[in-house]
PDB file of C-alpha atoms and ligand atoms in Angstrom:
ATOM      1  CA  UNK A 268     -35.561  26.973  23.807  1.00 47.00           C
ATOM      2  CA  UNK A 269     -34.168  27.197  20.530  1.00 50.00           C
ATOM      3  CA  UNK A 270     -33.679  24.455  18.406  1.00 54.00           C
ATOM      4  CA  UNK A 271     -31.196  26.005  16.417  1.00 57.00           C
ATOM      5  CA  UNK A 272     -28.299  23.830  15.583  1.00 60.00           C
ATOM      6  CA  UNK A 273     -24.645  24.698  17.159  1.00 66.00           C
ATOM      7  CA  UNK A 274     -22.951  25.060  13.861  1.00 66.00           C
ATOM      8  CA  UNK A 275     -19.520  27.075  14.278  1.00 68.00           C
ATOM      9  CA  UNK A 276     -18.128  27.886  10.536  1.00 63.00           C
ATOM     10  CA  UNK A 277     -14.421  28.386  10.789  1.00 66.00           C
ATOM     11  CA  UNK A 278     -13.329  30.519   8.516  1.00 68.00           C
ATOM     12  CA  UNK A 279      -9.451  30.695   7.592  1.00 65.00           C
ATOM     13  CA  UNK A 280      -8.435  34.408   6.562  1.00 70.00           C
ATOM     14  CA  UNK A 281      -6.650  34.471   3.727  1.00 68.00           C
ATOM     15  CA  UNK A 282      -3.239  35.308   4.846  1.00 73.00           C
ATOM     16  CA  UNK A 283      -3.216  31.737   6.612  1.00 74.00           C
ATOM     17  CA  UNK A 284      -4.792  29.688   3.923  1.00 77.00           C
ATOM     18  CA  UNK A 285      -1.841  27.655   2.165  1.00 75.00           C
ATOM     19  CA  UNK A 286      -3.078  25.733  -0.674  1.00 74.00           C
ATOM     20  CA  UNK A 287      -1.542  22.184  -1.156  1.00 82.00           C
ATOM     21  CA  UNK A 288       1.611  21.568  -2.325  1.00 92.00           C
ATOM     22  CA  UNK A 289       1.797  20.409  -5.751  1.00 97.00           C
ATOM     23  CA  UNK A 290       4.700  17.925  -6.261  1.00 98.00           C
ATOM     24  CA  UNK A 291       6.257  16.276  -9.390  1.00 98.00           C
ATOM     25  CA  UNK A 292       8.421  13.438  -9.957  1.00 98.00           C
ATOM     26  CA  UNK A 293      10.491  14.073 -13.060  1.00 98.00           C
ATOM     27  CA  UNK A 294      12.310  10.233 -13.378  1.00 98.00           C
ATOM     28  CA  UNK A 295      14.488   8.881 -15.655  1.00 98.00           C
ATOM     29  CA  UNK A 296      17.779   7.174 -15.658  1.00 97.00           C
ATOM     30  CA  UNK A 297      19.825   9.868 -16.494  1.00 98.00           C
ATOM     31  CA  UNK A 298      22.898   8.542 -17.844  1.00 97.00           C
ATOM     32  CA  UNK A 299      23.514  11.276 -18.598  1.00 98.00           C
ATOM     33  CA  UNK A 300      21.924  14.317 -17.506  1.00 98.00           C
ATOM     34  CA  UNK A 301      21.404  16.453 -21.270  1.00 98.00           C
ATOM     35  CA  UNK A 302      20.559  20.018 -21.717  1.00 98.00           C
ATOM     36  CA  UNK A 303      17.036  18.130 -23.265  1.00 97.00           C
ATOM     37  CA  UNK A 304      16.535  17.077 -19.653  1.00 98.00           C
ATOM     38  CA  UNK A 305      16.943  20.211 -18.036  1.00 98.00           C
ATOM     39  CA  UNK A 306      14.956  22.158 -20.422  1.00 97.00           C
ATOM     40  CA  UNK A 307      12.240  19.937 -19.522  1.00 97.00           C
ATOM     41  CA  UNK A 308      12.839  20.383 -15.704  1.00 98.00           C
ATOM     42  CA  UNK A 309      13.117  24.088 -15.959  1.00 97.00           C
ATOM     43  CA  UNK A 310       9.739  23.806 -17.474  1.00 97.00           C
ATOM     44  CA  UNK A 311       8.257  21.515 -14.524  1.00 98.00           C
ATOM     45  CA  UNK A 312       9.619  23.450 -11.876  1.00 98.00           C
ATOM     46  CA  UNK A 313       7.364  26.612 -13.428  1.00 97.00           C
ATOM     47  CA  UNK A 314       3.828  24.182 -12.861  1.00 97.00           C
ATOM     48  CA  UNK A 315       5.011  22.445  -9.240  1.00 97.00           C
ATOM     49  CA  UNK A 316       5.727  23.643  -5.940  1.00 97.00           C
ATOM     50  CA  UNK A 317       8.117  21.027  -5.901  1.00 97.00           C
ATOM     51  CA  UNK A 318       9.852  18.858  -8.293  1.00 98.00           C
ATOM     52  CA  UNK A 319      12.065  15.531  -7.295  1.00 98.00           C
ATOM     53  CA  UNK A 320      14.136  13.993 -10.261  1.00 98.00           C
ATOM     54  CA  UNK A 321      13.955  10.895  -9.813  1.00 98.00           C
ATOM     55  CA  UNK A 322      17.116   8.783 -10.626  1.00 98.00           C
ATOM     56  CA  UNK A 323      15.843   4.978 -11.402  1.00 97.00           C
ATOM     57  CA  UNK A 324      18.289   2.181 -10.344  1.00 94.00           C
ATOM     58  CA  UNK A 325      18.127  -0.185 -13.481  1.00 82.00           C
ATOM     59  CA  UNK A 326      20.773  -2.069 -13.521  1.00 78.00           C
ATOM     60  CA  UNK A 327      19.553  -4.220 -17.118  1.00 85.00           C
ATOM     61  CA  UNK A 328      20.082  -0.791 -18.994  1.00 86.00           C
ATOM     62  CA  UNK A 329      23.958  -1.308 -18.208  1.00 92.00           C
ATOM     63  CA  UNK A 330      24.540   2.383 -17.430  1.00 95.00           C
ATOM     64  CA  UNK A 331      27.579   4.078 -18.219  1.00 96.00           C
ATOM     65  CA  UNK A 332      27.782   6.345 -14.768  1.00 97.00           C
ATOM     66  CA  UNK A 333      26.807   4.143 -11.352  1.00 96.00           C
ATOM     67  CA  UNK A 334      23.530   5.923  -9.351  1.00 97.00           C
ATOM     68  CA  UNK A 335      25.904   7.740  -7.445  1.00 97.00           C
ATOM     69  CA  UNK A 336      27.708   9.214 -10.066  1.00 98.00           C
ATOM     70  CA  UNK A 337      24.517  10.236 -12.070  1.00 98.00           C
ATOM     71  CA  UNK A 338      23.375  12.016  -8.630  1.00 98.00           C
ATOM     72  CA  UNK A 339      26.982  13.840  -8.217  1.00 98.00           C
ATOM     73  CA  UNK A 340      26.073  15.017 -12.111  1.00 98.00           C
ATOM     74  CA  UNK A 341      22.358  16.055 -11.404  1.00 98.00           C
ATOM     75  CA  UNK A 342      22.947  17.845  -7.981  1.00 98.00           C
ATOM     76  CA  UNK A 343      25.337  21.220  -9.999  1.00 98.00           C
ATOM     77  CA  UNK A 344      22.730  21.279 -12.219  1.00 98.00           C
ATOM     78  CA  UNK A 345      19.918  21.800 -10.338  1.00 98.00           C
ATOM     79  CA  UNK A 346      21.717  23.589  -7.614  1.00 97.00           C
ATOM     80  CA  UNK A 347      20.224  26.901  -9.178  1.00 96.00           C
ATOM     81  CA  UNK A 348      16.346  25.664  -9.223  1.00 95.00           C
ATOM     82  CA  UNK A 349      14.180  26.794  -6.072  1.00 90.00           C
ATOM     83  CA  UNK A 350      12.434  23.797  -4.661  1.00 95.00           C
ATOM     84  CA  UNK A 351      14.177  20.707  -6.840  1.00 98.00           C
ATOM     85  CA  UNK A 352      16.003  18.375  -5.292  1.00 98.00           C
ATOM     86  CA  UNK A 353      17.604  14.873  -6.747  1.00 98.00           C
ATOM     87  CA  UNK A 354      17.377  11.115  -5.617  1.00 98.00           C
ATOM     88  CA  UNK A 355      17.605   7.776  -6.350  1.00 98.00           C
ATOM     89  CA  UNK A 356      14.948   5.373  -6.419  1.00 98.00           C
ATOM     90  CA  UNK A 357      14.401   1.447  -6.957  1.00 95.00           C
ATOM     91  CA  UNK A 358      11.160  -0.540  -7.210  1.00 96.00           C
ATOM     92  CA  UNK A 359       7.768   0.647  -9.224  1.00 97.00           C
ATOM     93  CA  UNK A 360       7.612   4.410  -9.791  1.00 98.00           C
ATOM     94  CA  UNK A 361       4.291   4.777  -8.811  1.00 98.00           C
ATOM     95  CA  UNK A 362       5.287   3.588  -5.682  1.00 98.00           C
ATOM     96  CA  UNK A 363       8.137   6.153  -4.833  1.00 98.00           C
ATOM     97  CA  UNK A 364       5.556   8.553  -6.194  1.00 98.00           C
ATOM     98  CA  UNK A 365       3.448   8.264  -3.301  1.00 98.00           C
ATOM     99  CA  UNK A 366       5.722   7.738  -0.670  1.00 98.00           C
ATOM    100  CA  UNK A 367       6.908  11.599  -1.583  1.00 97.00           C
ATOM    101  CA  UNK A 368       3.298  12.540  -1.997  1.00 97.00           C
ATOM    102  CA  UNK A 369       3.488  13.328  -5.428  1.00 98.00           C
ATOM    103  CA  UNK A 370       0.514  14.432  -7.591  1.00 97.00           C
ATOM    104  CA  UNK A 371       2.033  13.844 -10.898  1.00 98.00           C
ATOM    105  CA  UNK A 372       5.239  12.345 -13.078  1.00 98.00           C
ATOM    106  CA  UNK A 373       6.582  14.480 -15.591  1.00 98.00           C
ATOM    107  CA  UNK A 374       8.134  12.863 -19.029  1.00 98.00           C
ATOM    108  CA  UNK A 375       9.401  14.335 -21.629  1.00 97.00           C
ATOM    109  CA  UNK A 376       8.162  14.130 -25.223  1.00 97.00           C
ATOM    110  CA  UNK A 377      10.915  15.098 -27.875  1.00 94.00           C
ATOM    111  CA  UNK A 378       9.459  13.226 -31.271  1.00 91.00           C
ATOM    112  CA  UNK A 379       6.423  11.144 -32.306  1.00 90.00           C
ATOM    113  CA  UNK A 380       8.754   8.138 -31.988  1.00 89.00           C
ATOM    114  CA  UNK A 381       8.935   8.817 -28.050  1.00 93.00           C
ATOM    115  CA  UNK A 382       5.420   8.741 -27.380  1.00 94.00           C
ATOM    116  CA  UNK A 383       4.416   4.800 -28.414  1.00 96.00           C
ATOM    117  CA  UNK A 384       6.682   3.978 -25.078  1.00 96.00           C
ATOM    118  CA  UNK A 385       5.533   7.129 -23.187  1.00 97.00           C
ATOM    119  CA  UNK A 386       2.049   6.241 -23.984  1.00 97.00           C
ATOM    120  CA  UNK A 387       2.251   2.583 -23.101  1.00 98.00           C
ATOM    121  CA  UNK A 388       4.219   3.567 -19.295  1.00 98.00           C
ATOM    122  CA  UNK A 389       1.507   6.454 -18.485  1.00 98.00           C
ATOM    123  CA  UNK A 390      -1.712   4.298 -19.062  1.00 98.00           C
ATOM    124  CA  UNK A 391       0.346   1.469 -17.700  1.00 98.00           C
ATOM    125  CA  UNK A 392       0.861   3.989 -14.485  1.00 98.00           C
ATOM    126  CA  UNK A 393      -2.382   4.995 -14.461  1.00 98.00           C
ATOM    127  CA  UNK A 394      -3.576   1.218 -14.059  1.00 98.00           C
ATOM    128  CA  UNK A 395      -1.506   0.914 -11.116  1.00 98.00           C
ATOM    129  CA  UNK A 396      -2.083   4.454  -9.446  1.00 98.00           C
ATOM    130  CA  UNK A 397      -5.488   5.945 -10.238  1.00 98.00           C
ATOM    131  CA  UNK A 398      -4.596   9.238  -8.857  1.00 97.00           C
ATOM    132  CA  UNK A 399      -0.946   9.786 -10.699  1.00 98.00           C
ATOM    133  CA  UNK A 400      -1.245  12.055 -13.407  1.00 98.00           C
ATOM    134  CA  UNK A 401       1.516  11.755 -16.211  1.00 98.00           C
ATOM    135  CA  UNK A 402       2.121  15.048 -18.022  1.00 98.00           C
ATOM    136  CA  UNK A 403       4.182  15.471 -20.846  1.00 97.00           C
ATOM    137  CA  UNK A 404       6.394  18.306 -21.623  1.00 97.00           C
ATOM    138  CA  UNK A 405       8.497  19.381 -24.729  1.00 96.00           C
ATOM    139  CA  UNK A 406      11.728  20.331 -24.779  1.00 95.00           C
ATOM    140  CA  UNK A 407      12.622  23.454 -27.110  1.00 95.00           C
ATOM    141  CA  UNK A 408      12.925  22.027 -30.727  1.00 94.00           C
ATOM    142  CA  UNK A 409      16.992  22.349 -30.525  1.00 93.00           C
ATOM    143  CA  UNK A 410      16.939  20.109 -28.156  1.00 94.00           C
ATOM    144  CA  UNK A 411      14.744  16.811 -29.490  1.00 93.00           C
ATOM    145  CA  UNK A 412      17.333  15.445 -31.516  1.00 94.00           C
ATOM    146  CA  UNK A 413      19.635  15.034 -27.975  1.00 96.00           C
ATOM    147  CA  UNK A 414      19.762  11.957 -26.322  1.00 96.00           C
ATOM    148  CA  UNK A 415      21.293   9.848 -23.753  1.00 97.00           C
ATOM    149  CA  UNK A 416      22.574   7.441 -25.665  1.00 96.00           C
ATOM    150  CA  UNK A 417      23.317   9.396 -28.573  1.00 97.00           C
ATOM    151  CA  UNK A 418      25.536  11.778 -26.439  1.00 98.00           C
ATOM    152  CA  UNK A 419      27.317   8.539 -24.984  1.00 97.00           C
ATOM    153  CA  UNK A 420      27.621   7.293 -28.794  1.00 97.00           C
ATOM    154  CA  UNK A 421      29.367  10.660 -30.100  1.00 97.00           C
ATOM    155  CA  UNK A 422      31.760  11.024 -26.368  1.00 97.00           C
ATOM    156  CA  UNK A 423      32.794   7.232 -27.597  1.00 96.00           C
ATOM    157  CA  UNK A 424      33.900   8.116 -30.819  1.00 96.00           C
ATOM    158  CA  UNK A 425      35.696  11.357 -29.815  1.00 94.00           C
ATOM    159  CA  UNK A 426      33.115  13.753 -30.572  1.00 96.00           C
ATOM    160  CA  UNK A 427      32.149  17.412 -29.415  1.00 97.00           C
ATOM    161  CA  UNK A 428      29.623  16.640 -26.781  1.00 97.00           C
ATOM    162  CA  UNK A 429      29.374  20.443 -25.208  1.00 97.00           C
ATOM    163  CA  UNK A 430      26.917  21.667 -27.127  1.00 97.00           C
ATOM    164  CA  UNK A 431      24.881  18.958 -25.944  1.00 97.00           C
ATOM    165  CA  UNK A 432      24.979  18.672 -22.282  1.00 98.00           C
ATOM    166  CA  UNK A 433      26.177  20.885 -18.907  1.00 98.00           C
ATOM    167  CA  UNK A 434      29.855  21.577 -19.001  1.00 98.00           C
ATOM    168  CA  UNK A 435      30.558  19.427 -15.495  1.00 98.00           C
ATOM    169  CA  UNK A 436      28.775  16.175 -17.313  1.00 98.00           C
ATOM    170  CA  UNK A 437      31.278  16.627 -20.883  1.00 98.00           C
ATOM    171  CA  UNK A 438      34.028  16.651 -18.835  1.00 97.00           C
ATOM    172  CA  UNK A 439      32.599  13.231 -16.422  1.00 98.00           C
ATOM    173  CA  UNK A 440      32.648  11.391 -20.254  1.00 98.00           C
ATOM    174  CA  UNK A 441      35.545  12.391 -21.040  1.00 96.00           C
ATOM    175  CA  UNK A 442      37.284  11.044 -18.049  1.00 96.00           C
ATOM    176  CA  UNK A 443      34.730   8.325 -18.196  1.00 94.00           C
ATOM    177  CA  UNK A 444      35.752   7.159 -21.906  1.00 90.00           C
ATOM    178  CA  UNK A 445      39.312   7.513 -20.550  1.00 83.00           C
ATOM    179  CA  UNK A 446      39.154   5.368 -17.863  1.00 75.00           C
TER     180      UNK A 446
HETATM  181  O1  LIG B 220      15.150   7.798 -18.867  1.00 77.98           O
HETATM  182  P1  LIG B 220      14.395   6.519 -19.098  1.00 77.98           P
HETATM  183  O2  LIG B 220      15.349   5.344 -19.127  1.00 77.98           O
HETATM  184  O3  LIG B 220      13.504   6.577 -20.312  1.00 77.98           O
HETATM  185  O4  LIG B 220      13.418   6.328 -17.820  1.00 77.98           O
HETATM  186  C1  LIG B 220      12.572   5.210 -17.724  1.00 77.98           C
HETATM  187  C2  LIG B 220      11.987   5.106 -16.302  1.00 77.98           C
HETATM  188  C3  LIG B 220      13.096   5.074 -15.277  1.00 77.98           C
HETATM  189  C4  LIG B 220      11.102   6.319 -16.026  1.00 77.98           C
HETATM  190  C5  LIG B 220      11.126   3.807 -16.224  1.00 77.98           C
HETATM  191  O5  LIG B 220      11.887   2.729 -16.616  1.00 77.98           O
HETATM  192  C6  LIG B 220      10.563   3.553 -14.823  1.00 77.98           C
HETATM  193  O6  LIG B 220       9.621   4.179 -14.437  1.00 77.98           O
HETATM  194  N1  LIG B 220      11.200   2.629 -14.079  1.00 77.98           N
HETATM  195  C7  LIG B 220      10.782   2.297 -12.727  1.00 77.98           C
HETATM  196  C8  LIG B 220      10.123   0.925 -12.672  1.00 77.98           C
HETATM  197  C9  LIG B 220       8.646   1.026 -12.980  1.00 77.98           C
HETATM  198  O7  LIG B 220       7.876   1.671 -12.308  1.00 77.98           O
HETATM  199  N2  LIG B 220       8.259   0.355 -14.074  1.00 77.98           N
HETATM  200  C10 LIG B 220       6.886   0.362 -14.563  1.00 77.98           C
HETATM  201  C11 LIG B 220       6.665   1.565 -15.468  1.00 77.98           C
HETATM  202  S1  LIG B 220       5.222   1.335 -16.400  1.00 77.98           S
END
């Protein structure tokens, strides 16, 4: 009798092997949407199967456009990216994070002055979800000097915003401003 040991090796040919997904988050409040943000997402979108931008609800940062408006402004814009898709989320990032089975969170990094903050939220991430990694991506150099609130600042005092951000989201501030 043979005391071999009944050891079947499966082995998976590699037409059917599928390696993980890899997902992203790429959050942020968004308010507005910039060409600076969608640099950085068409640069995410090249490293991840799958990339979910992440709208935060956070209400103390008195937004200009509600969540719902912010999604209407995301969802043109990344209409023409394979495999991205927009939401809104509330609570602790690292939370929503793992609910969509996410791997990583993707920030952007425009100047040195960003990354005190950055630095601070990614260890402070970290802490709270071992397994998270934060990577950090730069926009192209004509875009650091754009953001959020500076767009929102220049729309308020009339402006040229369109160099700035997508066509659909100069034209939301100006009726926005109007209103
Ligand atoms: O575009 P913003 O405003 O710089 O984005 C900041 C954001 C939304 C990524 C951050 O405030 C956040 O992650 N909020 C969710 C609440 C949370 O998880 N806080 C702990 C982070 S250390």
């Amino acid at each position: 009798m043979s005391n071999q040991k009944n050891i079947r090796l499966v082995f998976c040919h590699p037409v059917c092997y599928r390696p993980p997904m890899r997902t992203a988050i790429y959050p942020g409040s968004f308010d507005p949407l910039t060409n600076g943000h969608l640099d950085v997402l068409q640069r995410a979108v090249k490293l991840f199967d799958r990339v979910i931008v992440a709208i935060a609800r956070n209400e103390s940062k008195n937004p200009l456009f509600s969540l719902d408006e912010r999604l209407e402004l995301m969802k043109p814009a990344i209409a023409p990216m394979k495999n991205v898709k927009a939401d809104i989320f509330d609570g602790l990032l690292v939370e929503y994070a793992a609910r969509q089975q996410a791997q990583a969170i993707v920030r952007g990094l425009r100047a040195v002055s960003d990354f005190e903050f950055e630095f601070q939220m990614a260890l402070m991430n970290r802490k709270l979800a071992e397994n998270i990694e934060t990577i950090f991506m730069m926009p192209r150099e004509t875009y650091t000097f754009i953001s959020s609130r500076i767009v929102k600042e220049i729309a308020r005092l009339g402006g040229d915003v369109r160099p700035f951000v997508p066509r659909h989201v100069a034209s939301a501030l100006a009726k926005k401003l109007v209103e």
